[in-house]
């Protein structure tokens, strides 16, 4: 029951307010658009798209920010605060933090050259967070295709959603710690992942030396690191997927994902259309609506908390 017209009378300019703050942030940090898209994903997979990821620790809240998939990894919370401030100035008490994440994700993709879509709105904010679910339900880069598909299907997303949404790795960065095993000791073999292109492997080994700084960043898309395009999928065809969970979408023989990767690599328009509809599907994961939840006045805290 989300709706594209939800704020039409109560906050008609909310989309452009969000977009302007995101654009401002992008001008000093090109990576931030990727980080904001990821925040929406990490919110929606835990209790649904309810802003739960934005809550800080408090006497009543155990923050999802300390869960493994987010700690020292999820970023952009300061930009969400700036968006919230700008939106509150125009329309006090009206727009939820959960909807701000949905709008920021769409603006971010658009500003990086990707597709646009009509964002469905009307989500309300949770009064709880669940770091345990974040630890168990979020996909990790070492998951097999089977596990990735299962984790997506657990929240109502299918294999096309999995491949399309993984295309978000067309921009943004990953720390070395998520790829080191592929570079030096893949599944205990003492050798690199055989599905890694040899030249790309050398580049990654140089950027992520054994015993080096595990927080060093790598572009998720080595070809167009800040542009939202379909290069992610042609990279997979060239054995240049950064994460194991990326490359196995193409390199797992017999997997349903292979032909989807090929179709997205062959036609950017098909990818853009699928990505947009899968973002809408993801945005529909168990939202709080009506009188459930609340509209937080500060995205980091429950009201009165
Ligand atoms: C399919 C399972 C997925 C896995 C295993 C996965 C895993 C990861 C990992 C390990 C990182 C690097 C984090 C770091 O270095 O701190 C990352 C970054 C990122 N992920 Fe995913 N991801 C998945 C799906 C998605 C989806 C569905 C989206 C969005 C629709 C997404 C968007 C991003 C973006 C944009 C970044 C870069 C963020 C930045 O630079 O701040 N990922 N992902
Ligand atoms: Ca959530
Ligand atoms: Ca790209």
mmCIF file of C-alpha atoms and ligand atoms in Angstrom:
data_model
loop_
_atom_site.group_PDB
_atom_site.id
_atom_site.type_symbol
_atom_site.label_atom_id
_atom_site.label_comp_id
_atom_site.label_asym_id
_atom_site.label_seq_id
_atom_site.Cartn_x
_atom_site.Cartn_y
_atom_site.Cartn_z
ATOM 1 C CA UNK A 1 0.000 0.000 0.000
ATOM 2 C CA UNK A 2 2.929 2.288 -0.609
ATOM 3 C CA UNK A 3 2.064 5.047 -3.061
ATOM 4 C CA UNK A 4 3.937 7.408 -5.354
ATOM 5 C CA UNK A 5 1.711 10.309 -4.289
ATOM 6 C CA UNK A 6 1.988 9.819 -0.521
ATOM 7 C CA UNK A 7 3.619 13.237 0.180
ATOM 8 C CA UNK A 8 1.981 15.145 -2.683
ATOM 9 C CA UNK A 9 0.078 17.454 -0.357
ATOM 10 C CA UNK A 10 2.089 17.112 2.878
ATOM 11 C CA UNK A 11 5.576 17.566 1.380
ATOM 12 C CA UNK A 12 5.385 18.117 -2.370
ATOM 13 C CA UNK A 13 9.081 18.919 -2.833
ATOM 14 C CA UNK A 14 10.525 16.054 -0.829
ATOM 15 C CA UNK A 15 12.119 14.334 -3.842
ATOM 16 C CA UNK A 16 13.996 17.414 -5.006
ATOM 17 C CA UNK A 17 15.069 18.275 -1.451
ATOM 18 C CA UNK A 18 16.562 14.799 -1.050
ATOM 19 C CA UNK A 19 18.168 14.921 -4.485
ATOM 20 C CA UNK A 20 19.820 18.296 -3.815
ATOM 21 C CA UNK A 21 21.438 17.145 -0.579
ATOM 22 C CA UNK A 22 22.663 13.931 -2.229
ATOM 23 C CA UNK A 23 24.074 15.909 -5.164
ATOM 24 C CA UNK A 24 25.841 18.278 -2.761
ATOM 25 C CA UNK A 25 27.396 15.322 -0.944
ATOM 26 C CA UNK A 26 28.393 13.659 -4.214
ATOM 27 C CA UNK A 27 30.312 16.754 -5.327
ATOM 28 C CA UNK A 28 32.796 16.281 -2.472
ATOM 29 C CA UNK A 29 32.591 12.473 -2.267
ATOM 30 C CA UNK A 30 31.771 10.600 -5.498
ATOM 31 C CA UNK A 31 31.499 7.337 -3.543
ATOM 32 C CA UNK A 32 28.654 8.543 -1.348
ATOM 33 C CA UNK A 33 25.953 7.653 -3.890
ATOM 34 C CA UNK A 34 27.043 4.017 -3.763
ATOM 35 C CA UNK A 35 27.089 4.094 0.034
ATOM 36 C CA UNK A 36 23.521 5.438 0.145
ATOM 37 C CA UNK A 37 22.211 2.720 -2.182
ATOM 38 C CA UNK A 38 23.837 0.122 0.040
ATOM 39 C CA UNK A 39 22.218 1.624 3.164
ATOM 40 C CA UNK A 40 18.769 1.112 1.614
ATOM 41 C CA UNK A 41 19.627 -2.550 0.876
ATOM 42 C CA UNK A 42 20.919 -3.144 4.405
ATOM 43 C CA UNK A 43 17.827 -1.496 5.851
ATOM 44 C CA UNK A 44 15.307 -3.458 3.772
ATOM 45 C CA UNK A 45 16.861 -6.886 4.469
ATOM 46 C CA UNK A 46 16.471 -6.523 8.247
ATOM 47 C CA UNK A 47 12.874 -6.124 9.480
ATOM 48 C CA UNK A 48 11.965 -4.595 6.117
ATOM 49 C CA UNK A 49 12.455 -1.020 4.903
ATOM 50 C CA UNK A 50 11.794 0.673 8.220
ATOM 51 C CA UNK A 51 14.866 2.795 8.926
ATOM 52 C CA UNK A 52 16.036 0.300 11.554
ATOM 53 C CA UNK A 53 19.634 0.526 10.324
ATOM 54 C CA UNK A 54 19.737 4.236 11.193
ATOM 55 C CA UNK A 55 19.154 3.803 14.944
ATOM 56 C CA UNK A 56 22.161 4.383 17.202
ATOM 57 C CA UNK A 57 22.848 2.430 20.364
ATOM 58 C CA UNK A 58 20.857 3.643 23.376
ATOM 59 C CA UNK A 59 19.452 2.246 26.596
ATOM 60 C CA UNK A 60 16.653 0.570 24.619
ATOM 61 C CA UNK A 61 18.302 -0.013 21.209
ATOM 62 C CA UNK A 62 21.036 -2.421 20.181
ATOM 63 C CA UNK A 63 22.159 -0.819 16.964
ATOM 64 C CA UNK A 64 22.377 -2.687 13.650
ATOM 65 C CA UNK A 65 25.379 -0.469 12.932
ATOM 66 C CA UNK A 66 27.469 -2.818 15.109
ATOM 67 C CA UNK A 67 26.351 -5.960 13.249
ATOM 68 C CA UNK A 68 29.046 -7.641 11.124
ATOM 69 C CA UNK A 69 27.746 -6.558 7.672
ATOM 70 C CA UNK A 70 27.647 -2.909 8.802
ATOM 71 C CA UNK A 71 30.437 -2.322 11.314
ATOM 72 C CA UNK A 72 33.309 -0.308 9.830
ATOM 73 C CA UNK A 73 31.541 -0.730 6.521
ATOM 74 C CA UNK A 74 28.123 0.938 6.192
ATOM 75 C CA UNK A 75 28.529 4.681 5.660
ATOM 76 C CA UNK A 76 26.507 7.730 4.716
ATOM 77 C CA UNK A 77 24.692 8.192 8.030
ATOM 78 C CA UNK A 78 25.838 11.821 8.234
ATOM 79 C CA UNK A 79 24.346 12.506 4.797
ATOM 80 C CA UNK A 80 21.054 10.911 5.877
ATOM 81 C CA UNK A 81 21.090 13.304 8.852
ATOM 82 C CA UNK A 82 21.628 16.244 6.490
ATOM 83 C CA UNK A 83 18.754 15.100 4.275
ATOM 84 C CA UNK A 84 16.509 14.695 7.310
ATOM 85 C CA UNK A 85 17.341 18.211 8.505
ATOM 86 C CA UNK A 86 16.573 19.699 5.088
ATOM 87 C CA UNK A 87 13.301 17.772 4.828
ATOM 88 C CA UNK A 88 12.259 18.682 8.401
ATOM 89 C CA UNK A 89 12.856 22.357 7.629
ATOM 90 C CA UNK A 90 10.398 22.161 4.723
ATOM 91 C CA UNK A 91 7.845 19.704 6.161
ATOM 92 C CA UNK A 92 8.273 19.132 9.907
ATOM 93 C CA UNK A 93 7.249 15.729 11.251
ATOM 94 C CA UNK A 94 6.011 14.354 7.946
ATOM 95 C CA UNK A 95 8.618 12.315 6.063
ATOM 96 C CA UNK A 96 9.926 9.068 7.533
ATOM 97 C CA UNK A 97 13.595 8.125 7.637
ATOM 98 C CA UNK A 98 12.699 4.876 5.841
ATOM 99 C CA UNK A 99 11.292 6.868 2.902
ATOM 100 C CA UNK A 100 14.350 9.135 2.943
ATOM 101 C CA UNK A 101 16.519 6.049 2.352
ATOM 102 C CA UNK A 102 14.291 4.976 -0.561
ATOM 103 C CA UNK A 103 14.411 8.438 -2.137
ATOM 104 C CA UNK A 104 18.159 8.838 -1.539
ATOM 105 C CA UNK A 105 18.800 5.488 -3.238
ATOM 106 C CA UNK A 106 16.865 6.505 -6.347
ATOM 107 C CA UNK A 107 18.555 9.918 -6.563
ATOM 108 C CA UNK A 108 21.934 8.283 -6.069
ATOM 109 C CA UNK A 109 21.484 5.861 -8.962
ATOM 110 C CA UNK A 110 20.205 8.679 -11.179
ATOM 111 C CA UNK A 111 23.087 11.014 -10.253
ATOM 112 C CA UNK A 112 25.603 8.281 -11.114
ATOM 113 C CA UNK A 113 24.135 7.857 -14.604
ATOM 114 C CA UNK A 114 21.751 4.992 -13.906
ATOM 115 C CA UNK A 115 18.005 4.590 -14.360
ATOM 116 C CA UNK A 116 15.272 6.572 -12.658
ATOM 117 C CA UNK A 117 12.072 5.126 -11.276
ATOM 118 C CA UNK A 118 8.975 6.246 -9.433
ATOM 119 C CA UNK A 119 9.670 5.759 -5.730
ATOM 120 C CA UNK A 120 6.792 4.320 -3.748
ATOM 121 C CA UNK A 121 6.364 6.078 -0.399
ATOM 122 C CA UNK A 122 4.480 5.912 2.877
ATOM 123 C CA UNK A 123 6.843 3.770 4.948
ATOM 124 C CA UNK A 124 7.043 4.525 8.645
ATOM 125 C CA UNK A 125 10.001 4.148 10.991
ATOM 126 C CA UNK A 126 10.626 1.279 13.358
ATOM 127 C CA UNK A 127 11.001 1.675 17.098
ATOM 128 C CA UNK A 128 13.305 -1.349 17.182
ATOM 129 C CA UNK A 129 16.500 -2.621 15.578
ATOM 130 C CA UNK A 130 17.746 -6.169 15.179
ATOM 131 C CA UNK A 131 21.504 -6.727 14.904
ATOM 132 C CA UNK A 132 21.027 -10.498 15.263
ATOM 133 C CA UNK A 133 18.900 -10.648 12.128
ATOM 134 C CA UNK A 134 21.438 -8.402 10.388
ATOM 135 C CA UNK A 135 24.143 -10.952 11.229
ATOM 136 C CA UNK A 136 22.184 -13.945 9.987
ATOM 137 C CA UNK A 137 20.012 -12.637 7.112
ATOM 138 C CA UNK A 138 22.370 -10.395 5.189
ATOM 139 C CA UNK A 139 24.237 -12.053 2.329
ATOM 140 C CA UNK A 140 27.989 -12.281 2.788
ATOM 141 C CA UNK A 141 30.529 -12.307 -0.068
ATOM 142 C CA UNK A 142 31.496 -15.914 0.696
ATOM 143 C CA UNK A 143 27.949 -17.282 0.299
ATOM 144 C CA UNK A 144 27.298 -19.817 -2.484
ATOM 145 C CA UNK A 145 24.709 -19.043 -5.168
ATOM 146 C CA UNK A 146 22.317 -21.370 -3.377
ATOM 147 C CA UNK A 147 22.669 -19.446 -0.119
ATOM 148 C CA UNK A 148 22.407 -16.069 -1.873
ATOM 149 C CA UNK A 149 19.211 -17.175 -3.625
ATOM 150 C CA UNK A 150 17.833 -18.470 -0.319
ATOM 151 C CA UNK A 151 18.577 -15.211 1.517
ATOM 152 C CA UNK A 152 16.868 -13.231 -1.239
ATOM 153 C CA UNK A 153 13.893 -15.567 -1.394
ATOM 154 C CA UNK A 154 13.521 -15.257 2.396
ATOM 155 C CA UNK A 155 12.570 -11.606 1.827
ATOM 156 C CA UNK A 156 10.449 -12.326 -1.256
ATOM 157 C CA UNK A 157 13.037 -11.576 -3.940
ATOM 158 C CA UNK A 158 13.725 -13.924 -6.855
ATOM 159 C CA UNK A 159 16.821 -14.838 -8.834
ATOM 160 C CA UNK A 160 16.335 -11.982 -11.313
ATOM 161 C CA UNK A 161 16.214 -9.572 -8.365
ATOM 162 C CA UNK A 162 19.433 -11.139 -7.049
ATOM 163 C CA UNK A 163 21.298 -10.595 -10.310
ATOM 164 C CA UNK A 164 19.827 -7.162 -11.065
ATOM 165 C CA UNK A 165 20.450 -5.818 -7.566
ATOM 166 C CA UNK A 166 23.981 -7.246 -7.496
ATOM 167 C CA UNK A 167 24.489 -4.864 -10.430
ATOM 168 C CA UNK A 168 24.698 -2.125 -7.782
ATOM 169 C CA UNK A 169 28.309 -3.267 -7.525
ATOM 170 C CA UNK A 170 28.817 -1.204 -10.679
ATOM 171 C CA UNK A 171 29.898 1.544 -8.288
ATOM 172 C CA UNK A 172 31.395 1.871 -4.811
ATOM 173 C CA UNK A 173 34.285 0.183 -3.057
ATOM 174 C CA UNK A 174 35.167 -2.916 -1.087
ATOM 175 C CA UNK A 175 37.821 -3.351 1.562
ATOM 176 C CA UNK A 176 40.590 -5.888 0.936
ATOM 177 C CA UNK A 177 39.368 -8.040 3.801
ATOM 178 C CA UNK A 178 36.449 -9.261 1.694
ATOM 179 C CA UNK A 179 38.673 -10.478 -1.168
ATOM 180 C CA UNK A 180 41.927 -11.627 0.478
ATOM 181 C CA UNK A 181 40.931 -15.296 0.510
ATOM 182 C CA UNK A 182 40.353 -15.195 -3.260
ATOM 183 C CA UNK A 183 43.835 -13.751 -3.811
ATOM 184 C CA UNK A 184 45.950 -16.130 -1.727
ATOM 185 C CA UNK A 185 44.091 -19.067 -0.260
ATOM 186 C CA UNK A 186 40.814 -19.834 -1.923
ATOM 187 C CA UNK A 187 38.762 -22.365 0.086
ATOM 188 C CA UNK A 188 41.881 -23.655 1.806
ATOM 189 C CA UNK A 189 43.694 -24.526 -1.442
ATOM 190 C CA UNK A 190 46.672 -22.258 -0.784
ATOM 191 C CA UNK A 191 46.088 -20.827 -4.270
ATOM 192 C CA UNK A 192 44.045 -17.958 -5.747
ATOM 193 C CA UNK A 193 40.473 -18.388 -6.931
ATOM 194 C CA UNK A 194 40.812 -19.985 -10.393
ATOM 195 C CA UNK A 195 37.865 -17.921 -11.643
ATOM 196 C CA UNK A 196 39.918 -14.680 -11.316
ATOM 197 C CA UNK A 197 41.380 -13.174 -14.487
ATOM 198 C CA UNK A 198 45.191 -13.387 -14.200
ATOM 199 C CA UNK A 199 45.903 -9.692 -14.852
ATOM 200 C CA UNK A 200 43.140 -8.562 -12.525
ATOM 201 C CA UNK A 201 44.489 -10.963 -9.882
ATOM 202 C CA UNK A 202 47.930 -9.307 -10.065
ATOM 203 C CA UNK A 203 46.425 -5.837 -9.705
ATOM 204 C CA UNK A 204 44.396 -6.937 -6.706
ATOM 205 C CA UNK A 205 47.379 -8.683 -5.099
ATOM 206 C CA UNK A 206 49.336 -5.443 -5.408
ATOM 207 C CA UNK A 207 46.545 -3.424 -3.834
ATOM 208 C CA UNK A 208 45.874 -6.028 -1.144
ATOM 209 C CA UNK A 209 49.222 -7.568 -0.119
ATOM 210 C CA UNK A 210 49.265 -10.437 2.380
ATOM 211 C CA UNK A 211 49.732 -9.012 5.862
ATOM 212 C CA UNK A 212 48.854 -5.528 4.600
ATOM 213 C CA UNK A 213 46.106 -3.117 5.604
ATOM 214 C CA UNK A 214 42.859 -5.060 5.255
ATOM 215 C CA UNK A 215 40.827 -1.845 5.062
ATOM 216 C CA UNK A 216 42.423 -0.656 1.794
ATOM 217 C CA UNK A 217 39.703 0.017 -0.774
ATOM 218 C CA UNK A 218 39.171 -1.558 -4.199
ATOM 219 C CA UNK A 219 36.728 -0.407 -6.837
ATOM 220 C CA UNK A 220 33.891 -2.903 -7.134
ATOM 221 C CA UNK A 221 33.843 -2.074 -10.865
ATOM 222 C CA UNK A 222 37.443 -1.719 -12.090
ATOM 223 C CA UNK A 223 36.293 -0.212 -15.434
ATOM 224 C CA UNK A 224 33.898 2.611 -14.466
ATOM 225 C CA UNK A 225 34.117 2.823 -10.664
ATOM 226 C CA UNK A 226 31.725 5.733 -10.108
ATOM 227 C CA UNK A 227 29.338 5.324 -13.024
ATOM 228 C CA UNK A 228 26.130 3.342 -12.819
ATOM 229 C CA UNK A 229 26.223 1.251 -16.016
ATOM 230 C CA UNK A 230 26.143 -2.423 -17.028
ATOM 231 C CA UNK A 231 29.920 -2.877 -17.014
ATOM 232 C CA UNK A 232 29.596 -4.922 -13.825
ATOM 233 C CA UNK A 233 28.107 -7.723 -15.942
ATOM 234 C CA UNK A 234 30.708 -7.604 -18.710
ATOM 235 C CA UNK A 235 33.348 -7.637 -15.968
ATOM 236 C CA UNK A 236 31.871 -10.919 -14.742
ATOM 237 C CA UNK A 237 32.091 -12.322 -18.287
ATOM 238 C CA UNK A 238 35.771 -11.281 -18.246
ATOM 239 C CA UNK A 239 36.397 -12.933 -14.863
ATOM 240 C CA UNK A 240 36.800 -9.521 -13.270
ATOM 241 C CA UNK A 241 34.201 -9.710 -10.556
ATOM 242 C CA UNK A 242 35.678 -8.427 -7.293
ATOM 243 C CA UNK A 243 33.757 -10.433 -4.716
ATOM 244 C CA UNK A 244 33.281 -14.185 -4.826
ATOM 245 C CA UNK A 245 29.521 -13.520 -4.629
ATOM 246 C CA UNK A 246 29.816 -11.404 -7.785
ATOM 247 C CA UNK A 247 31.864 -13.793 -9.909
ATOM 248 C CA UNK A 248 29.870 -16.892 -9.021
ATOM 249 C CA UNK A 249 26.734 -15.354 -10.600
ATOM 250 C CA UNK A 250 28.499 -15.999 -13.916
ATOM 251 C CA UNK A 251 30.989 -18.759 -13.097
ATOM 252 C CA UNK A 252 28.733 -21.290 -11.365
ATOM 253 C CA UNK A 253 28.039 -23.785 -14.118
ATOM 254 C CA UNK A 254 24.380 -24.544 -14.581
ATOM 255 C CA UNK A 255 23.214 -21.709 -12.317
ATOM 256 C CA UNK A 256 20.075 -19.822 -13.332
ATOM 257 C CA UNK A 257 22.015 -16.584 -12.858
ATOM 258 C CA UNK A 258 24.380 -17.131 -15.830
ATOM 259 C CA UNK A 259 21.907 -16.335 -18.607
ATOM 260 C CA UNK A 260 20.623 -13.313 -16.664
ATOM 261 C CA UNK A 261 24.183 -11.958 -16.375
ATOM 262 C CA UNK A 262 24.606 -12.451 -20.129
ATOM 263 C CA UNK A 263 21.403 -10.613 -20.949
ATOM 264 C CA UNK A 264 22.327 -7.647 -18.706
ATOM 265 C CA UNK A 265 25.864 -7.542 -20.126
ATOM 266 C CA UNK A 266 24.446 -7.495 -23.655
ATOM 267 C CA UNK A 267 21.880 -4.767 -23.150
ATOM 268 C CA UNK A 268 22.166 -1.913 -20.659
ATOM 269 C CA UNK A 269 18.528 -0.967 -21.172
ATOM 270 C CA UNK A 270 17.363 -4.399 -20.045
ATOM 271 C CA UNK A 271 19.580 -4.111 -16.966
ATOM 272 C CA UNK A 272 18.317 -0.612 -16.136
ATOM 273 C CA UNK A 273 14.669 -1.697 -16.412
ATOM 274 C CA UNK A 274 15.257 -4.783 -14.272
ATOM 275 C CA UNK A 275 17.270 -2.847 -11.711
ATOM 276 C CA UNK A 276 14.523 -0.258 -11.338
ATOM 277 C CA UNK A 277 11.797 -2.857 -10.857
ATOM 278 C CA UNK A 278 13.942 -4.885 -8.454
ATOM 279 C CA UNK A 279 14.638 -1.751 -6.380
ATOM 280 C CA UNK A 280 10.875 -1.271 -6.168
ATOM 281 C CA UNK A 281 10.495 -4.928 -5.151
ATOM 282 C CA UNK A 282 13.174 -4.510 -2.484
ATOM 283 C CA UNK A 283 11.513 -1.302 -1.289
ATOM 284 C CA UNK A 284 8.311 -3.244 -0.728
ATOM 285 C CA UNK A 285 9.840 -5.601 1.858
ATOM 286 C CA UNK A 286 7.497 -5.479 4.872
ATOM 287 C CA UNK A 287 7.117 -1.722 5.322
ATOM 288 C CA UNK A 288 5.402 -0.281 8.379
ATOM 289 C CA UNK A 289 2.363 1.653 7.155
ATOM 290 C CA UNK A 290 -0.738 3.356 8.481
ATOM 291 C CA UNK A 291 -0.445 3.834 12.238
ATOM 292 C CA UNK A 292 2.326 1.246 12.667
ATOM 293 C CA UNK A 293 5.707 2.604 13.680
ATOM 294 C CA UNK A 294 6.312 6.348 13.745
ATOM 295 C CA UNK A 295 7.888 9.229 11.850
ATOM 296 C CA UNK A 296 11.116 9.753 13.742
ATOM 297 C CA UNK A 297 12.184 13.337 14.256
ATOM 298 C CA UNK A 298 15.829 12.238 14.420
ATOM 299 C CA UNK A 299 16.734 9.250 12.254
ATOM 300 C CA UNK A 300 19.218 8.042 14.902
ATOM 301 C CA UNK A 301 16.705 7.804 17.775
ATOM 302 C CA UNK A 302 13.186 6.622 18.434
ATOM 303 C CA UNK A 303 10.832 9.435 19.406
ATOM 304 C CA UNK A 304 10.971 10.115 23.113
ATOM 305 C CA UNK A 305 13.985 7.814 23.379
HETATM 306 C C1 LIG B 1 24.173 -10.322 -3.347
HETATM 307 C C2 LIG B 1 24.734 -10.218 -2.164
HETATM 308 C C3 LIG B 1 25.641 -9.100 -1.776
HETATM 309 C C4 LIG B 1 26.812 -9.236 -1.105
HETATM 310 C C5 LIG B 1 27.424 -10.535 -0.605
HETATM 311 C C6 LIG B 1 27.381 -7.917 -0.949
HETATM 312 C C7 LIG B 1 28.551 -7.637 -0.292
HETATM 313 C C8 LIG B 1 29.180 -6.416 -0.284
HETATM 314 C C9 LIG B 1 30.460 -6.154 0.318
HETATM 315 C C10 LIG B 1 31.308 -7.167 1.077
HETATM 316 C C11 LIG B 1 30.756 -4.851 0.082
HETATM 317 C C12 LIG B 1 32.009 -4.109 0.531
HETATM 318 C C13 LIG B 1 31.810 -3.587 1.948
HETATM 319 C C14 LIG B 1 33.064 -2.987 2.554
HETATM 320 O O1 LIG B 1 34.144 -3.059 1.957
HETATM 321 O O2 LIG B 1 32.984 -2.455 3.670
HETATM 322 C C15 LIG B 1 29.670 -4.284 -0.667
HETATM 323 C C16 LIG B 1 29.604 -2.996 -1.105
HETATM 324 C C17 LIG B 1 28.522 -2.457 -1.756
HETATM 325 N N1 LIG B 1 27.306 -3.071 -1.986
HETATM 326 FE FE1 LIG B 1 26.942 -5.041 -1.814
HETATM 327 N N2 LIG B 1 26.542 -7.012 -1.537
HETATM 328 C C18 LIG B 1 25.467 -7.678 -2.042
HETATM 329 C C19 LIG B 1 24.361 -7.121 -2.652
HETATM 330 C C20 LIG B 1 24.158 -5.769 -2.803
HETATM 331 C C21 LIG B 1 22.909 -5.162 -3.170
HETATM 332 C C22 LIG B 1 21.609 -5.914 -3.371
HETATM 333 C C23 LIG B 1 23.138 -3.823 -3.239
HETATM 334 C C24 LIG B 1 22.184 -2.714 -3.562
HETATM 335 C C25 LIG B 1 21.105 -2.839 -4.287
HETATM 336 C C26 LIG B 1 24.530 -3.607 -2.929
HETATM 337 C C27 LIG B 1 25.167 -2.396 -2.962
HETATM 338 C C28 LIG B 1 26.491 -2.200 -2.617
HETATM 339 C C29 LIG B 1 27.208 -0.976 -2.886
HETATM 340 C C30 LIG B 1 26.680 0.211 -3.657
HETATM 341 C C31 LIG B 1 28.478 -1.120 -2.319
HETATM 342 C C32 LIG B 1 29.589 -0.076 -2.240
HETATM 343 C C33 LIG B 1 29.326 0.785 -1.006
HETATM 344 C C34 LIG B 1 30.359 1.863 -0.746
HETATM 345 O O3 LIG B 1 31.254 2.091 -1.534
HETATM 346 O O4 LIG B 1 30.228 2.503 0.330
HETATM 347 N N3 LIG B 1 25.110 -4.795 -2.627
HETATM 348 N N4 LIG B 1 28.720 -5.249 -0.861
HETATM 349 CA CA1 LIG B 2 15.225 -2.357 8.399
HETATM 350 CA CA1 LIG B 3 30.326 1.116 -13.341
#
